[in-house]
Coordinates of C-alpha atoms and ligand atoms in Angstrom, one line a residue:
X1 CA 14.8 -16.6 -14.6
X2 CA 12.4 -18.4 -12.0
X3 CA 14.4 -21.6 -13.1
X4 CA 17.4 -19.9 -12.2
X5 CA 16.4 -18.7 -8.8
X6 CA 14.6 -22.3 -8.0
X7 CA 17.8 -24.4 -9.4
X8 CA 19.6 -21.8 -7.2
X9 CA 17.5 -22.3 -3.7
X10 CA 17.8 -26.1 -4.4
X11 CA 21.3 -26.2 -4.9
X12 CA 21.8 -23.7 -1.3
X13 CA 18.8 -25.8 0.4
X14 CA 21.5 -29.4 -1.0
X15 CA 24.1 -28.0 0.7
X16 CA 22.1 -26.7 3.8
X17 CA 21.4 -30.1 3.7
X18 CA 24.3 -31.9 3.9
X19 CA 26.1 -29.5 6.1
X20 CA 23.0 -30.2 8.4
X21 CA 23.6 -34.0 8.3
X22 CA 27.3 -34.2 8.2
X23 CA 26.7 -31.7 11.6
X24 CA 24.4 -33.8 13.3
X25 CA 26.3 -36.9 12.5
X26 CA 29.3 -35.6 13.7
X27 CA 27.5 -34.5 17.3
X28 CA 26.3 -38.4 17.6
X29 CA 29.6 -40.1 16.7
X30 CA 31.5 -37.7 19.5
X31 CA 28.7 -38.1 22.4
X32 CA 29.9 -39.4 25.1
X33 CA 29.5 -42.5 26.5
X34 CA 28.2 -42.5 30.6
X35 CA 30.9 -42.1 32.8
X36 CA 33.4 -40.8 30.7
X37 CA 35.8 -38.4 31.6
X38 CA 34.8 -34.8 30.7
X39 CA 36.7 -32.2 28.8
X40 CA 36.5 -29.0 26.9
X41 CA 34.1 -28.5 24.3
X42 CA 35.6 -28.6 20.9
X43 CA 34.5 -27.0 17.5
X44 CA 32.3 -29.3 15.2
X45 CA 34.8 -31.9 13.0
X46 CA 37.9 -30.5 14.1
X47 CA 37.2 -30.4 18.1
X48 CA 40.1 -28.5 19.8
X49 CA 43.5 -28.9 17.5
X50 CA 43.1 -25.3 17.1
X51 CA 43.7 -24.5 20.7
X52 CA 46.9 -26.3 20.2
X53 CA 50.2 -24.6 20.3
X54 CA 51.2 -26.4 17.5
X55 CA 54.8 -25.9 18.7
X56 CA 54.1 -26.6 22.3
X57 CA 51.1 -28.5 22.5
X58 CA 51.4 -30.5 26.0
X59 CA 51.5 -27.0 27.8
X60 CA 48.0 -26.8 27.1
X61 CA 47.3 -30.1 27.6
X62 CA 48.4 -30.2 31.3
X63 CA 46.8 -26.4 31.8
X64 CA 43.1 -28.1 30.5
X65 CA 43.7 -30.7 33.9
X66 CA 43.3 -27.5 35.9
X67 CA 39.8 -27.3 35.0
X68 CA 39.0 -30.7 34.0
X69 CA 41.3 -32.7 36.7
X70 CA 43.7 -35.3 35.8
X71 CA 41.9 -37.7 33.6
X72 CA 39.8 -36.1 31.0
X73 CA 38.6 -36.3 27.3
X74 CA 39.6 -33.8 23.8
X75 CA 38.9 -34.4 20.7
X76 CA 41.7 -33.6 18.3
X77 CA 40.9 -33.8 14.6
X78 CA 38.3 -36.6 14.2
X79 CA 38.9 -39.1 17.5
X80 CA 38.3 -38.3 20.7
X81 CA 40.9 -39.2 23.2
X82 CA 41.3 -39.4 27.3
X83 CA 44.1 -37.4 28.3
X84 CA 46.4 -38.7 31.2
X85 CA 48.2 -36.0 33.6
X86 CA 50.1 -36.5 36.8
X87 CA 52.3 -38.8 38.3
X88 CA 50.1 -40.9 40.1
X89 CA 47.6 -41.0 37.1
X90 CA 50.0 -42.3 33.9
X91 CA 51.6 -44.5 37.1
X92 CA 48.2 -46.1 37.2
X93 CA 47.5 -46.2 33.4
X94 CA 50.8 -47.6 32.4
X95 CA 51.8 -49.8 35.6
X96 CA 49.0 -50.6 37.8
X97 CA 46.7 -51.2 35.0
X98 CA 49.7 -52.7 32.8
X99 CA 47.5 -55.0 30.1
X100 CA 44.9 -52.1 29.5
X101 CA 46.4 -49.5 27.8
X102 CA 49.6 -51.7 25.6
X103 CA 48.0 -51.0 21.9
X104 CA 48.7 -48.3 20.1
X105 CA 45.9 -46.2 18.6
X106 CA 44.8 -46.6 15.2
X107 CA 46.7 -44.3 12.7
X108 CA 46.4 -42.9 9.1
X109 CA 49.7 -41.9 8.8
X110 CA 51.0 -45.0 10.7
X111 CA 49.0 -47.3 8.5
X112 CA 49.9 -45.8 5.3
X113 CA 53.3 -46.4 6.2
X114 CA 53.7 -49.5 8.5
X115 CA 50.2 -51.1 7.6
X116 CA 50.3 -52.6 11.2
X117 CA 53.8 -53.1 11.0
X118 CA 57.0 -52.2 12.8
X119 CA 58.3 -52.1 16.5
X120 CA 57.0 -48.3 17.5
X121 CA 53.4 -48.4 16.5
X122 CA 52.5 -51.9 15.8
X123 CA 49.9 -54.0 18.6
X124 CA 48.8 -57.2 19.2
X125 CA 51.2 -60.4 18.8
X126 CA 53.0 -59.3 16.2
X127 CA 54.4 -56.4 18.3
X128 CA 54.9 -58.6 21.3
X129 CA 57.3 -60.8 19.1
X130 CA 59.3 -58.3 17.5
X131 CA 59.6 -56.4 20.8
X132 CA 61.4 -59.5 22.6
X133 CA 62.7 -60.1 19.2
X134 CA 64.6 -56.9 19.1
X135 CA 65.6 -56.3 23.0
X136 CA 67.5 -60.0 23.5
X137 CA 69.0 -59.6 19.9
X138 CA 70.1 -56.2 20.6
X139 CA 71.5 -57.6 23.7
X140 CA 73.2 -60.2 21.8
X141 CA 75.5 -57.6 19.9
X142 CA 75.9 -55.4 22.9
X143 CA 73.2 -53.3 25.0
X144 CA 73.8 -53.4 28.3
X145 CA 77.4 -55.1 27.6
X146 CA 80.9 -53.7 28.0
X147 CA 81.3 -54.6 24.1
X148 CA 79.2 -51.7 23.6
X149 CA 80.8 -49.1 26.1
X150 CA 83.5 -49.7 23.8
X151 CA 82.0 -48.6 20.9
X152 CA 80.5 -45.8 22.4
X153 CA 84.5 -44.7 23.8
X154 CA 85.6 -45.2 20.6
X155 CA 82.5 -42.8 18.7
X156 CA 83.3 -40.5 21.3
X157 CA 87.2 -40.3 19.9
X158 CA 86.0 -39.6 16.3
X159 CA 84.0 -36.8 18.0
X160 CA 86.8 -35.6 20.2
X161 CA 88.8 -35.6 17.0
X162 CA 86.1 -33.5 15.3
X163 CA 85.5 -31.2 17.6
X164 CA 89.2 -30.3 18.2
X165 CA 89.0 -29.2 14.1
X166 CA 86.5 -26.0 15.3
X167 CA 90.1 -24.9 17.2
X168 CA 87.6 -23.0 20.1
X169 CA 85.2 -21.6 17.4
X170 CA 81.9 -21.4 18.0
X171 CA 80.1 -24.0 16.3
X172 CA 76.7 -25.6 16.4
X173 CA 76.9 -29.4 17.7
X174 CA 73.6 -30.6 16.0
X175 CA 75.2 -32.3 13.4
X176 CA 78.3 -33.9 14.8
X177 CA 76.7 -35.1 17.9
X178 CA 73.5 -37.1 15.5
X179 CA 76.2 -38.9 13.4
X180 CA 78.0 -40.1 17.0
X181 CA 74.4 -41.1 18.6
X182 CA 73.7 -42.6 14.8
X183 CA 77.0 -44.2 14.3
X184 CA 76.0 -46.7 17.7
X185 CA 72.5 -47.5 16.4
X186 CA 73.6 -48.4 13.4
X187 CA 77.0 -50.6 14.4
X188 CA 73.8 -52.8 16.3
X189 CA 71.8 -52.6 13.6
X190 CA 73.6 -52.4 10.2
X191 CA 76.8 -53.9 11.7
X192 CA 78.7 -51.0 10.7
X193 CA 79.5 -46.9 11.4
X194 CA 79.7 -44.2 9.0
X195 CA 82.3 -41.8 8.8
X196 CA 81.1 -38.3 9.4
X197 CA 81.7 -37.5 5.9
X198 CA 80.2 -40.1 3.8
X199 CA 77.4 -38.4 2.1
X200 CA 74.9 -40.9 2.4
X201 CA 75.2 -41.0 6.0
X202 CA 74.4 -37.5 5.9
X203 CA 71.3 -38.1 3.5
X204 CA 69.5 -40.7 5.9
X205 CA 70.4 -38.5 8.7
X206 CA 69.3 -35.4 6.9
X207 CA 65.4 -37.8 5.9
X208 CA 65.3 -39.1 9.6
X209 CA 65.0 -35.3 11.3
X210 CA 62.6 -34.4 8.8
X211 CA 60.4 -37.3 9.2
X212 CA 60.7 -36.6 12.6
X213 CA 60.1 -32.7 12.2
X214 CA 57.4 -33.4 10.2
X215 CA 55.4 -35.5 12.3
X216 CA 55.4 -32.9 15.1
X217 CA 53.8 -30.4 12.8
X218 CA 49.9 -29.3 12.3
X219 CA 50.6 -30.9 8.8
X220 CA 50.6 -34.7 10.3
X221 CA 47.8 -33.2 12.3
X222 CA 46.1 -32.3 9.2
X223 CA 46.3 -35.9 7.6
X224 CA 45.6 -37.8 10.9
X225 CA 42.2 -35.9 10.4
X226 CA 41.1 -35.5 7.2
X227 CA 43.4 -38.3 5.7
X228 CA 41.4 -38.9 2.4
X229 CA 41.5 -35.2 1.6
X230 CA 45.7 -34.4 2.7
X231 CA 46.1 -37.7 0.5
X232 CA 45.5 -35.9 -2.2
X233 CA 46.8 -31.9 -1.4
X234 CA 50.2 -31.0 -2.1
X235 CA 51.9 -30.1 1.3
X236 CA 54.8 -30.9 3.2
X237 CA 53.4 -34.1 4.9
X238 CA 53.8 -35.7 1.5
X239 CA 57.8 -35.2 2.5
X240 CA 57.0 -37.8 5.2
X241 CA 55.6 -40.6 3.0
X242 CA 58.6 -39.6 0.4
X243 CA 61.0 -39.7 2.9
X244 CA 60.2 -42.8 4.2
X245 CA 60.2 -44.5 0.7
X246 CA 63.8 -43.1 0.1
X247 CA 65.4 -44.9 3.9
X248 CA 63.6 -47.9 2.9
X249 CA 65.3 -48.0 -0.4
X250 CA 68.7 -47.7 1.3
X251 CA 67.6 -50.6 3.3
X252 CA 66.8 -52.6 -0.1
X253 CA 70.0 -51.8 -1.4
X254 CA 71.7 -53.1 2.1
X255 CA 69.8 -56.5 2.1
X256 CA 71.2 -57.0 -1.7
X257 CA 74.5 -56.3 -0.5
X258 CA 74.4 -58.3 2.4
X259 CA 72.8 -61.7 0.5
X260 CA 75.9 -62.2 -1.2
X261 CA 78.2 -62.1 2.0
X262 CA 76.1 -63.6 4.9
X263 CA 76.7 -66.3 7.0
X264 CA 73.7 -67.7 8.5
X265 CA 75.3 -69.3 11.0
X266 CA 77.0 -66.3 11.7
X267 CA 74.9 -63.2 12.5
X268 CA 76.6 -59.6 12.7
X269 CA 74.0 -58.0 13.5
X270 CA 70.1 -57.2 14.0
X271 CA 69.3 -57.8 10.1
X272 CA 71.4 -60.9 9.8
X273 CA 69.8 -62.0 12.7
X274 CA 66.3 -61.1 11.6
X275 CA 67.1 -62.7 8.2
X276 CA 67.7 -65.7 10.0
X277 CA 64.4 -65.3 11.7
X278 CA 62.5 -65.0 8.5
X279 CA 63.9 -68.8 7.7
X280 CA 62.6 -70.3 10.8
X281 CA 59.1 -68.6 10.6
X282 CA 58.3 -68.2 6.7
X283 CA 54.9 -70.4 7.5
X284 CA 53.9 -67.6 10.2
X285 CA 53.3 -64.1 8.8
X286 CA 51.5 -63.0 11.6
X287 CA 55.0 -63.4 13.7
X288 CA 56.0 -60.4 11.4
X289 CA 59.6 -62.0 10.1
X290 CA 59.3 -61.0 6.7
X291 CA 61.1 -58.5 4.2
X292 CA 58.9 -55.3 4.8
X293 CA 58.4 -55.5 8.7
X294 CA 62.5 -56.3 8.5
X295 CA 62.9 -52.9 7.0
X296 CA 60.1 -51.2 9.3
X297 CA 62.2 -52.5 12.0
X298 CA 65.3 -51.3 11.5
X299 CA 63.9 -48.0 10.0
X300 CA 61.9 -47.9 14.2
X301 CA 65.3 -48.7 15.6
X302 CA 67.7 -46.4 13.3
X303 CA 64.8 -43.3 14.0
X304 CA 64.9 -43.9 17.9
X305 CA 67.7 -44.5 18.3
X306 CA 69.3 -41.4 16.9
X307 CA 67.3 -38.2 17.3
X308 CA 66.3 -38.6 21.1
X309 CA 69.9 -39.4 22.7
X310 CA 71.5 -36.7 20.1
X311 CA 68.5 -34.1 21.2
X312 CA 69.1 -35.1 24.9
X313 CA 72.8 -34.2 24.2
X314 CA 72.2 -31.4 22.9
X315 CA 70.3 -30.0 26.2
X316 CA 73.3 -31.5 28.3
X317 CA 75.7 -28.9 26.2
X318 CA 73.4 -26.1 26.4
X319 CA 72.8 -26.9 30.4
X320 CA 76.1 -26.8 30.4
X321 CA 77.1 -23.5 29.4
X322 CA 74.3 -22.0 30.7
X323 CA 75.9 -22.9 34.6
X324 CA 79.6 -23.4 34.0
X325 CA 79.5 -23.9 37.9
X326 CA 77.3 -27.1 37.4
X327 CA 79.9 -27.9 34.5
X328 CA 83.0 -27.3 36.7
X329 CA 81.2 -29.6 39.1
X330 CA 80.8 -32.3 36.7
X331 CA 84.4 -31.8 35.6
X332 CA 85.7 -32.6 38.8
X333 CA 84.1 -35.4 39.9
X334 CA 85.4 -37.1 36.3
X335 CA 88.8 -35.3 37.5
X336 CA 88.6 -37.1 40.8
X337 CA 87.2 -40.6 39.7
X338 CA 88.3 -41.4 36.2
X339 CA 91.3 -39.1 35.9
X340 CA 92.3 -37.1 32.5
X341 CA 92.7 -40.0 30.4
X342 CA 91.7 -43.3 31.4
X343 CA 88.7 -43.4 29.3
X344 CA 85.3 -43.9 31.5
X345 CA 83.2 -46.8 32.1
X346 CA 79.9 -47.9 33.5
X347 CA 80.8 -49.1 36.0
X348 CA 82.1 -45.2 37.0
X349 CA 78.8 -44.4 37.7
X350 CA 78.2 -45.7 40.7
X351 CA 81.2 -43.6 42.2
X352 CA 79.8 -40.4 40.4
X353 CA 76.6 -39.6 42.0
X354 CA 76.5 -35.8 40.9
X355 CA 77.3 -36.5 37.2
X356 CA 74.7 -39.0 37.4
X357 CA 72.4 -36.4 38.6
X358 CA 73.0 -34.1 35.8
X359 CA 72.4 -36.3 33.2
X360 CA 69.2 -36.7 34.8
X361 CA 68.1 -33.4 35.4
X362 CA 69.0 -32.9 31.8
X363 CA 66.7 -35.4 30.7
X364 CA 63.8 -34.6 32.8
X365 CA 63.9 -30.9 32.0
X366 CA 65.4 -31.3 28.4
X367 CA 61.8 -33.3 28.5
X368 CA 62.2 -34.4 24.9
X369 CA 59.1 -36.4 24.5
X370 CA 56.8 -34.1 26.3
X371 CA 53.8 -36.2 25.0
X372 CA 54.9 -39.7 24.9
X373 CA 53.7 -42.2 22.3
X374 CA 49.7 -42.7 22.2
X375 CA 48.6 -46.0 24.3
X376 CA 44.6 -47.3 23.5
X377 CA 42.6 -49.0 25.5
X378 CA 42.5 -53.1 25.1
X379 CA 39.8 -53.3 27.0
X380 CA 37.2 -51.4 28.9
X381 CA 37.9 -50.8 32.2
X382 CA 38.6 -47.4 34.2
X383 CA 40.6 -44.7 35.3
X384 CA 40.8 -42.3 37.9
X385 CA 37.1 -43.3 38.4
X386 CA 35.7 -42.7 34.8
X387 CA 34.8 -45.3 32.1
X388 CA 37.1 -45.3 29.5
X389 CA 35.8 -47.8 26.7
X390 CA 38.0 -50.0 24.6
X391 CA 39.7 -48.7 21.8
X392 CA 40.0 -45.0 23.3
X393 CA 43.1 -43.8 22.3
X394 CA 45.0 -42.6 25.5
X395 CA 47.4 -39.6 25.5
X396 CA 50.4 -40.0 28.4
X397 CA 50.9 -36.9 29.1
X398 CA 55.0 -37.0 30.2
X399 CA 55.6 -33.8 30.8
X400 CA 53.2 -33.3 33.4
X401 CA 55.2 -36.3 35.0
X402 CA 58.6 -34.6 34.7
X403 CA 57.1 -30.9 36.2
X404 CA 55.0 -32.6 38.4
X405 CA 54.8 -30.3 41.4
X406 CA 53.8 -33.0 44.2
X407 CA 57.0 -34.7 42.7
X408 CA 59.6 -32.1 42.6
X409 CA 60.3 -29.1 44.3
X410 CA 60.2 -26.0 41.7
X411 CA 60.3 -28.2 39.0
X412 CA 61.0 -25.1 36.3
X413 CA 64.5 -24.9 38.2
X414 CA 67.7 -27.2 36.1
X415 CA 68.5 -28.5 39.7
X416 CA 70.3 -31.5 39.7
X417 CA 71.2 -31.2 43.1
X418 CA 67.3 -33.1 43.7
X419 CA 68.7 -36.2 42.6
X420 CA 71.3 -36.2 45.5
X421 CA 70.3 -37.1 49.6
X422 CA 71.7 -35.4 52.1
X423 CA 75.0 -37.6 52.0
X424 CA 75.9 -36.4 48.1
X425 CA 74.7 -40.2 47.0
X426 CA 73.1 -40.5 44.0
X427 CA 68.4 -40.5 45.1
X428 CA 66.5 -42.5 42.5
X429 CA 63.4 -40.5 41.8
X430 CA 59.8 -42.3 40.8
X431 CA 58.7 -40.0 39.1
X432 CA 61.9 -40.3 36.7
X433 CA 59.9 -41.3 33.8
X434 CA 61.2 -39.8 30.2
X435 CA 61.4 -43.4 29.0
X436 CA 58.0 -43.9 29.9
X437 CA 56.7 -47.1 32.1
X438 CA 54.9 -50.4 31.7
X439 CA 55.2 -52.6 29.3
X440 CA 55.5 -50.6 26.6
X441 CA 58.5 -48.5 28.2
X442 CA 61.6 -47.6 26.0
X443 CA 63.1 -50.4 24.6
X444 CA 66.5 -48.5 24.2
X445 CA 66.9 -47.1 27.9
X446 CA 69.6 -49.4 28.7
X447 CA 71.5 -48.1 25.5
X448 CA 70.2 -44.4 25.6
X449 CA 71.2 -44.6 29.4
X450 CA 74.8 -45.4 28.6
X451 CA 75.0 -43.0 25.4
X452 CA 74.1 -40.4 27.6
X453 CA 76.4 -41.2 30.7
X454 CA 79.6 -42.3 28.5
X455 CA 79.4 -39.4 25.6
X456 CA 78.6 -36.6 28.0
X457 CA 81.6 -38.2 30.7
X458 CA 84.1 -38.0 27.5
X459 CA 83.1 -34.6 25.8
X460 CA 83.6 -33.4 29.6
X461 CA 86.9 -35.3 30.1
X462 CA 88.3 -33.6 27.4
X463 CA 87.2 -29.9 26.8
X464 CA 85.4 -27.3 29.0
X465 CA 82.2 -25.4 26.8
X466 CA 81.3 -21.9 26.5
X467 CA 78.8 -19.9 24.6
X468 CA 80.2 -17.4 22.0
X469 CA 81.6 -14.4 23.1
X470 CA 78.7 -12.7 24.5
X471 CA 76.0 -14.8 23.5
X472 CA 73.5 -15.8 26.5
X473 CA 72.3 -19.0 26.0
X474 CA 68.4 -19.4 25.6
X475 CA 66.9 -22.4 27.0
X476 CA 63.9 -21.6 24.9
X477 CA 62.6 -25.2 23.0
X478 CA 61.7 -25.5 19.4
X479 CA 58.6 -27.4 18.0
X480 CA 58.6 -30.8 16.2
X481 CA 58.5 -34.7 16.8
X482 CA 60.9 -34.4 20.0
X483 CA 61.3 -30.8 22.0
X484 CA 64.8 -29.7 20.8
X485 CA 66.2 -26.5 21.6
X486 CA 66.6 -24.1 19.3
X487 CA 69.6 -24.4 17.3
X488 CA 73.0 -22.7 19.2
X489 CA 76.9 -22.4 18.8
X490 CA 79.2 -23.4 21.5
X491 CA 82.9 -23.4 21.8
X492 CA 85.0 -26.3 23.2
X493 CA 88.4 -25.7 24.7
X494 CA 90.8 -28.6 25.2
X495 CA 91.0 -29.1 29.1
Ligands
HEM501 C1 67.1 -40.3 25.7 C2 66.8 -41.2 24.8 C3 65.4 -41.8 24.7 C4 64.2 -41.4 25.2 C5 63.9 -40.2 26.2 C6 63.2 -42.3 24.8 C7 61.9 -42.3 25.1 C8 60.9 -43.2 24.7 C9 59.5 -43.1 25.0 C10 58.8 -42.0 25.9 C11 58.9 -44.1 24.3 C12 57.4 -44.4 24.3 C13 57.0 -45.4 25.4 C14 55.5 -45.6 25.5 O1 54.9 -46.0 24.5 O2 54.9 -45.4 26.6 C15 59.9 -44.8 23.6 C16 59.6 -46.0 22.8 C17 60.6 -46.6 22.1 N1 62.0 -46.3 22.1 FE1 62.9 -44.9 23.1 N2 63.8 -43.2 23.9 C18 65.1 -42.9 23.9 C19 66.1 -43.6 23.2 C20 65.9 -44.8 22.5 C21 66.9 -45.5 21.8 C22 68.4 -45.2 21.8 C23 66.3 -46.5 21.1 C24 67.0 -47.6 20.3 C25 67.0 -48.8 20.5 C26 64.9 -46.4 21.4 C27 63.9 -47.3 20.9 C28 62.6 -47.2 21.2 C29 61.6 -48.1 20.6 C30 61.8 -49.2 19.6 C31 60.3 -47.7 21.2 C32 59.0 -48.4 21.0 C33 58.7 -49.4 22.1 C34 57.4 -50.1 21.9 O3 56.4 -49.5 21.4 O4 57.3 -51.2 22.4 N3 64.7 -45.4 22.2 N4 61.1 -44.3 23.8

């Protein structure tokens, strides 16, 4: 019995012990280093991802800049990070001090999947290669070309098509308008569209929002911190990992395909073209032409380049039919400029300042990536007057941009009316910054830009939108990797 009760007060005084020591050496690895910025005080090994809405977590990373002022430190799971909020502050993290914050933090999910690879979350040279690599090839086949408003006119005809079968039904656009957005991403980078009902169009698509879902989610959360542990729990992040295996094997299948047809003096597209890269540079891995950062790529490009333009259109329909009178607005300045069926240009733009403006308020308050994509340190330098050492990873807090109230008047209020002067011409803003800034700023803005002007200009050409029969639209967002609203119906009747 004494053995019992000794064996027993060992084993509670072992794990006493190491709860002690795993405590204490928590506290040391998250002290603070002088001069750095201060912030809330978290719980032991988890720090403050509790206080997180999950759903809507920059809310209460701008409120903790009420107390803690625009530059300040969290800990979230197992780093600690420096939060950015405010114009002027992310303007002088991501522009003024360009070369300090380009990396990309460290990440467990990120490195189980792209093991330093790929355009989004990739540093160093190999970044900076496949970066110019990807803009002036992308170029090549179109972006910021009239070869490409053409494509885009003639996706938005499929659509048109499409949306004429719902007869003035309510119906929800998700769907239709991700395979249009797609459809352009993947004419640049697969050389080809899908029709809307080829089923393994529908497949990727289907992968791609949960990946995307998934990764906005306390589960990603959950492995960023305790990574060794979620490795081995069932769960939905394991979705992410699957999901990602089961685009890259499409990918596989596409390369096959396309070895037995390519010209290499010929490229169609970004994978010919990268395949022709990977010839020139098979002595330099570190340049990141090779088969698995080929497929990384393209996976980066096919996953940007679809959900946020399709999300942002989504908020233009819903903004929309919440004020007709802004859509009657729009209507008539296409009415007046472009005419009922002449289809629109970019070049129509700059005579159609108030659509213009629309589009942007959409996309500053649709405010899609309310968080941004983490920067790190390269170096250590400082910000708003606080050290911030090298390798802190850096959270640009976008939304706080967007609502910034030194930078827009009532900033809750869909007004784009603020991106008009006094003479109805179109007002660049500075503080216009959904795409980010710096030299890590969007690399599809130019194409997400003209998406967004040419898609919304044609569905607007061609129908007028309503909600259902007494349905009141909510402007109410929904949780995930970008800030969607929550799914809705509309109705589209032929102008
Ligand atoms: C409305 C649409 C879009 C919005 C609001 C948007 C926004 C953003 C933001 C905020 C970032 C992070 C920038 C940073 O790290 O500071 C980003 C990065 C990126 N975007 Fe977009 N994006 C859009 C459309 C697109 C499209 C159509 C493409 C396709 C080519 C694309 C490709 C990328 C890539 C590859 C990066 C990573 C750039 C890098 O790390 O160097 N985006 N985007």
């Amino acid at each position: 019995m004494w053995l019992y009760s000794l064996l027993e007060l060992d084993l509670k005084s072992l794990v006493l012990f190491l709860f002690a020591y795993l405590l204490i050496t928590d506290f040391l690895k998250q002290r603070k280093p002088s001069g750095f910025p201060p912030g809330p005080r978290g719980l032991p090994f988890v720090g403050s991802v509790f206080s997180l809405d999950p759903k809507l977590p920059h809310i209460y990373l701008t409120r903790l800049a009420e107390v803690f002022g625009n530059v300040y430190s969290i800990r979230l799971g197992r780093e600690k990070m420096v939060c950015v909020v405010g114009y002027e502050t992310v303007k002088e993290a991501l522009v003024t001090q360009a070369d300090c914050f380009v990396s990309r933090p460290p990440s467990s999910l990120a490195e189980r999947i792209y093991s330093g690879n790929g355009l989004f979350l990739s540093s160093g040279i190999l970044w900076k290669k496949q970066r110019r690599f990807a803009l002036s090839t992308l170029r090549n086949f179109g972006m910021g070309k009239t070869s490409l408003e053409s494509f885009i006119i003639e996706e938005s005809r499929f659509l048109q098509e499409e949306i004429e079968c719902e007869k003035g039904n309510p119906f929800n656009p998700h769907i239709l308008l991700n395979k249009a957005v797609s459809n352009i991403i993947c004419i640049l980078v697969f050389g080809r569209r899908f029709d809307y009902a080829d089923h393994e169009f529908e497949t990727l698509l289907k992968l791609l929002a949960e990946i995307l879902y998934l990764e906005g989610t306390i589960w990603a959360l959950l492995y960023e911190s305790f990574p060794k542990v979620m490795k081995v729990l069932p769960g939905p992040h394991n979705r992410i990992f699957g999901n990602y295996d089961r685009l890259s094997d499409f990918l596989v299948e596409d390369l096959k395909r396309r070895n037995a047809e390519r010209d290499p003096s010929g490229p169609r597209d970004y994978i010919d073209s990268f395949l022709a890269e990977m010839e020139k540079n098979a002595e330099d891995p570190a340049l990141g032409f090779h088969q698995k950062n080929l497929i990384l790529c393209a996976l980066d490009l096919f996953l940007a380049g679809t959900e946020t333009t399709s999300t942002t259109l989504r908020w233009a329909l819903l903004f929309m039919i919440k004020y007709p009178h802004i859509q009657s607005k729009v209507q008539d300045e296409i009415d007046r400029v472009i005419g009922p069926s002449r289809p629109p240009s970019m070049t129509d733009r700059a005579s159609m300042p108030y659509t213009n403006a629309v589009v942007h308020e959409v996309q500053r308050k649709g405010n899609i990536l309310p968080l941004g994509v983490p920067h790190m340190a390269d170096r250590d330098t400082s910000l708003g007057g606080y050290f911030i050492p090298k390798g802190t990873p850096l959270i640009v807090n976008l939304h706080s941009v967007l609502f910034d109230e030194k930078e827009w008047h009532m900033p809750d209020i869909f007004d784009p009316e603020r991106f008009l002067d006094s003479n109805g011409n179109f007002a660049k803003k500075d503080a216009f910054l959904p795409f980010s800034a710096g030299k890590r700023v969007c690399l599809g803005e130019q194409l997400a830009r003209a998406e967004l002007f040419l898609f919304l200009t044609c569905f607007l050409q061609k129908f007028s939108f309503s909600p259902p029969p007494g349905v009141e639209p909510s402007l109410e967002p929904e949780g995930g990797g970008t800030m969607a609203p929550i799914p809705f119906k509309i109705c589209a009747h032929p102008r």
